[in-house]
Amino acid sequence: MKTLNKWATMALTIGLAFQFSACDKDDDSTTPPKNNDALSSYVLAGEQSTSSVDVKLYFGEDVFVGYNHVAVRLTESGTDNMIENATVSFLPMMDMGTMMHSAPFSNPTFDVDMDAYMGSSTFIMPSGTMGSWTFSVLVEVNGGSMDTATFTIEVEAKQEAKLYNFKSALNDDTYFVALKEPMAPEVGLNDFEVMVYKRETMMSFPPATDLKIEIEPEMPSMGHGSPNNENPTHVGDGLYSGRVNFTMTGYWKVNMKIMDAQDSVIKADGFFDITFQ
């Protein structure tokens, strides 16, 4: 009888082990595979095929008035073969009926970590009654002919503006200032980055590289500012980088005074509203 009980106990143990193993296997089979695509957080704006390439256009989020990250994936037409050695350029255009204009942008370069051509575009007004936006991707592979894919896109204005423009207090020069960081602010020191462009024509918005910027954050509801802020300085291609200190959550107004290279004020009352919880 003792021998029989011994074998019964072993059988029960093996059966339970098999059952748990089977459950684990079933659980594993229902776990969705991890998405290792570096662009998984980006928004696919569209895809088109030209005579030689397939073009996929992505934005860092739904397209908005301000600084947008842009990504492009290229494959040989009708295949999954990635093209990594092309020359790619952008052309954002707004059709306002009686006139057309472009917007500031930076042409992309291939990023091996993202498996995509990475660049940017700063849209200066929303789609709507004033006009409609298209975004063209121009591709040249190995010195061949130029292929163009043009996408119709919707540009929305965020509740808290991420871009403002102004005319210089000294002359008729027009500037555009776009907030790049912080896009996910938190309590403490945050990177504060803005892109500044100067309008030369309705088709040309080169980076403004010789300005000086002072910032002063304030919390209007509490009647105080914050210490230890770092004024943004130019680091290249129109990007000004500094640090802003938020001492608590809520609504902040980051005031900006902008001067030219001779310290003459060209904009005394620029600002960005930043709210976070």
PDB file of C-alpha atoms in Angstrom, residues 12-107:
ATOM      1  CA  LEU A  12       0.014  13.652  -9.102  1.00  0.00           C
ATOM      2  CA  THR A  13       3.173  15.798  -8.858  1.00  0.00           C
ATOM      3  CA  ILE A  14       4.083  15.164 -12.520  1.00  0.00           C
ATOM      4  CA  GLY A  15       0.524  15.903 -13.600  1.00  0.00           C
ATOM      5  CA  LEU A  16       0.448  19.198 -11.768  1.00  0.00           C
ATOM      6  CA  ALA A  17       3.840  20.160 -13.163  1.00  0.00           C
ATOM      7  CA  PHE A  18       2.614  19.387 -16.688  1.00  0.00           C
ATOM      8  CA  GLN A  19      -0.541  21.400 -16.077  1.00  0.00           C
ATOM      9  CA  PHE A  20       1.364  24.469 -14.863  1.00  0.00           C
ATOM     10  CA  SER A  21       3.824  24.115 -17.737  1.00  0.00           C
ATOM     11  CA  ALA A  22       0.948  24.004 -20.204  1.00  0.00           C
ATOM     12  CA  CYS A  23      -0.585  27.112 -18.612  1.00  0.00           C
ATOM     13  CA  ASP A  24       2.723  28.963 -18.872  1.00  0.00           C
ATOM     14  CA  LYS A  25       3.018  27.997 -22.515  1.00  0.00           C
ATOM     15  CA  ASP A  26      -0.503  29.218 -23.239  1.00  0.00           C
ATOM     16  CA  ASP A  27       0.187  32.507 -21.420  1.00  0.00           C
ATOM     17  CA  ASP A  28       3.353  33.033 -23.469  1.00  0.00           C
ATOM     18  CA  SER A  29       1.489  32.378 -26.703  1.00  0.00           C
ATOM     19  CA  THR A  30      -1.045  35.110 -25.934  1.00  0.00           C
ATOM     20  CA  THR A  31       1.586  37.734 -25.046  1.00  0.00           C
ATOM     21  CA  PRO A  32       1.821  40.171 -27.971  1.00  0.00           C
ATOM     22  CA  PRO A  33       5.284  40.446 -29.488  1.00  0.00           C
ATOM     23  CA  LYS A  34       7.282  43.507 -28.518  1.00  0.00           C
ATOM     24  CA  ASN A  35       7.310  46.293 -31.077  1.00  0.00           C
ATOM     25  CA  ASN A  36      10.962  47.031 -31.740  1.00  0.00           C
ATOM     26  CA  ASP A  37      10.273  49.604 -34.453  1.00  0.00           C
ATOM     27  CA  ALA A  38      12.080  52.819 -33.506  1.00  0.00           C
ATOM     28  CA  LEU A  39       9.228  54.790 -35.096  1.00  0.00           C
ATOM     29  CA  SER A  40       6.484  53.000 -33.146  1.00  0.00           C
ATOM     30  CA  SER A  41       5.621  56.221 -31.292  1.00  0.00           C
ATOM     31  CA  TYR A  42       5.480  58.270 -34.511  1.00  0.00           C
ATOM     32  CA  VAL A  43       2.328  58.947 -36.532  1.00  0.00           C
ATOM     33  CA  LEU A  44       2.210  57.646 -40.100  1.00  0.00           C
ATOM     34  CA  ALA A  45       0.989  60.534 -42.248  1.00  0.00           C
ATOM     35  CA  GLY A  46       0.845  58.542 -45.468  1.00  0.00           C
ATOM     36  CA  GLU A  47       2.670  56.359 -47.957  1.00  0.00           C
ATOM     37  CA  GLN A  48       3.146  56.675 -51.701  1.00  0.00           C
ATOM     38  CA  SER A  49       4.937  54.844 -54.477  1.00  0.00           C
ATOM     39  CA  THR A  50       6.927  56.590 -57.189  1.00  0.00           C
ATOM     40  CA  SER A  51       8.505  54.982 -60.220  1.00  0.00           C
ATOM     41  CA  SER A  52      11.471  53.736 -58.193  1.00  0.00           C
ATOM     42  CA  VAL A  53      10.833  54.172 -54.448  1.00  0.00           C
ATOM     43  CA  ASP A  54       8.130  53.620 -51.860  1.00  0.00           C
ATOM     44  CA  VAL A  55       7.890  56.538 -49.433  1.00  0.00           C
ATOM     45  CA  LYS A  56       6.443  56.492 -45.912  1.00  0.00           C
ATOM     46  CA  LEU A  57       6.081  59.836 -44.129  1.00  0.00           C
ATOM     47  CA  TYR A  58       5.906  60.057 -40.319  1.00  0.00           C
ATOM     48  CA  PHE A  59       5.575  62.875 -37.800  1.00  0.00           C
ATOM     49  CA  GLY A  60       6.531  62.761 -34.134  1.00  0.00           C
ATOM     50  CA  GLU A  61       2.858  63.308 -33.242  1.00  0.00           C
ATOM     51  CA  ASP A  62      -0.267  64.676 -34.896  1.00  0.00           C
ATOM     52  CA  VAL A  63       0.985  67.621 -36.942  1.00  0.00           C
ATOM     53  CA  PHE A  64       0.698  70.989 -35.171  1.00  0.00           C
ATOM     54  CA  VAL A  65       1.661  74.650 -35.545  1.00  0.00           C
ATOM     55  CA  GLY A  66       5.255  74.712 -34.322  1.00  0.00           C
ATOM     56  CA  TYR A  67       8.321  72.489 -34.462  1.00  0.00           C
ATOM     57  CA  ASN A  68       7.573  68.948 -35.696  1.00  0.00           C
ATOM     58  CA  HIS A  69       9.932  65.978 -35.876  1.00  0.00           C
ATOM     59  CA  VAL A  70       9.697  64.360 -39.330  1.00  0.00           C
ATOM     60  CA  ALA A  71      10.799  60.872 -40.383  1.00  0.00           C
ATOM     61  CA  VAL A  72      10.864  59.240 -43.813  1.00  0.00           C
ATOM     62  CA  ARG A  73      11.339  55.577 -44.671  1.00  0.00           C
ATOM     63  CA  LEU A  74      12.359  54.623 -48.197  1.00  0.00           C
ATOM     64  CA  THR A  75      12.270  51.182 -49.782  1.00  0.00           C
ATOM     65  CA  GLU A  76      12.860  50.009 -53.316  1.00  0.00           C
ATOM     66  CA  SER A  77       9.587  50.055 -55.210  1.00  0.00           C
ATOM     67  CA  GLY A  78       7.474  46.983 -54.444  1.00  0.00           C
ATOM     68  CA  THR A  79      10.001  45.489 -52.016  1.00  0.00           C
ATOM     69  CA  ASP A  80      11.058  45.687 -48.368  1.00  0.00           C
ATOM     70  CA  ASN A  81      14.635  46.601 -49.282  1.00  0.00           C
ATOM     71  CA  MET A  82      15.544  49.699 -47.253  1.00  0.00           C
ATOM     72  CA  ILE A  83      17.259  52.586 -49.078  1.00  0.00           C
ATOM     73  CA  GLU A  84      19.852  54.228 -46.830  1.00  0.00           C
ATOM     74  CA  ASN A  85      22.003  56.214 -49.282  1.00  0.00           C
ATOM     75  CA  ALA A  86      19.487  58.563 -50.908  1.00  0.00           C
ATOM     76  CA  THR A  87      19.500  62.356 -50.923  1.00  0.00           C
ATOM     77  CA  VAL A  88      16.209  63.449 -49.374  1.00  0.00           C
ATOM     78  CA  SER A  89      14.784  66.953 -49.105  1.00  0.00           C
ATOM     79  CA  PHE A  90      11.502  68.451 -47.896  1.00  0.00           C
ATOM     80  CA  LEU A  91       9.134  71.097 -49.217  1.00  0.00           C
ATOM     81  CA  PRO A  92       6.177  72.125 -47.032  1.00  0.00           C
ATOM     82  CA  MET A  93       3.699  74.345 -48.877  1.00  0.00           C
ATOM     83  CA  MET A  94       0.498  76.125 -47.947  1.00  0.00           C
ATOM     84  CA  ASP A  95      -1.959  76.994 -50.715  1.00  0.00           C
ATOM     85  CA  MET A  96      -3.989  80.038 -49.719  1.00  0.00           C
ATOM     86  CA  GLY A  97      -5.775  80.366 -53.043  1.00  0.00           C
ATOM     87  CA  THR A  98      -4.384  83.707 -54.118  1.00  0.00           C
ATOM     88  CA  MET A  99      -0.870  82.943 -52.898  1.00  0.00           C
ATOM     89  CA  MET A 100       1.374  80.137 -51.663  1.00  0.00           C
ATOM     90  CA  HIS A 101       4.086  80.044 -49.032  1.00  0.00           C
ATOM     91  CA  SER A 102       6.441  77.575 -47.422  1.00  0.00           C
ATOM     92  CA  ALA A 103       7.643  77.156 -43.819  1.00  0.00           C
ATOM     93  CA  PRO A 104      10.941  76.613 -41.975  1.00  0.00           C
ATOM     94  CA  PHE A 105      12.320  73.083 -42.265  1.00  0.00           C
ATOM     95  CA  SER A 106      15.524  71.092 -42.028  1.00  0.00           C
ATOM     96  CA  ASN A 107      16.300  68.456 -44.628  1.00  0.00           C
TER      97      ASN A 107
END
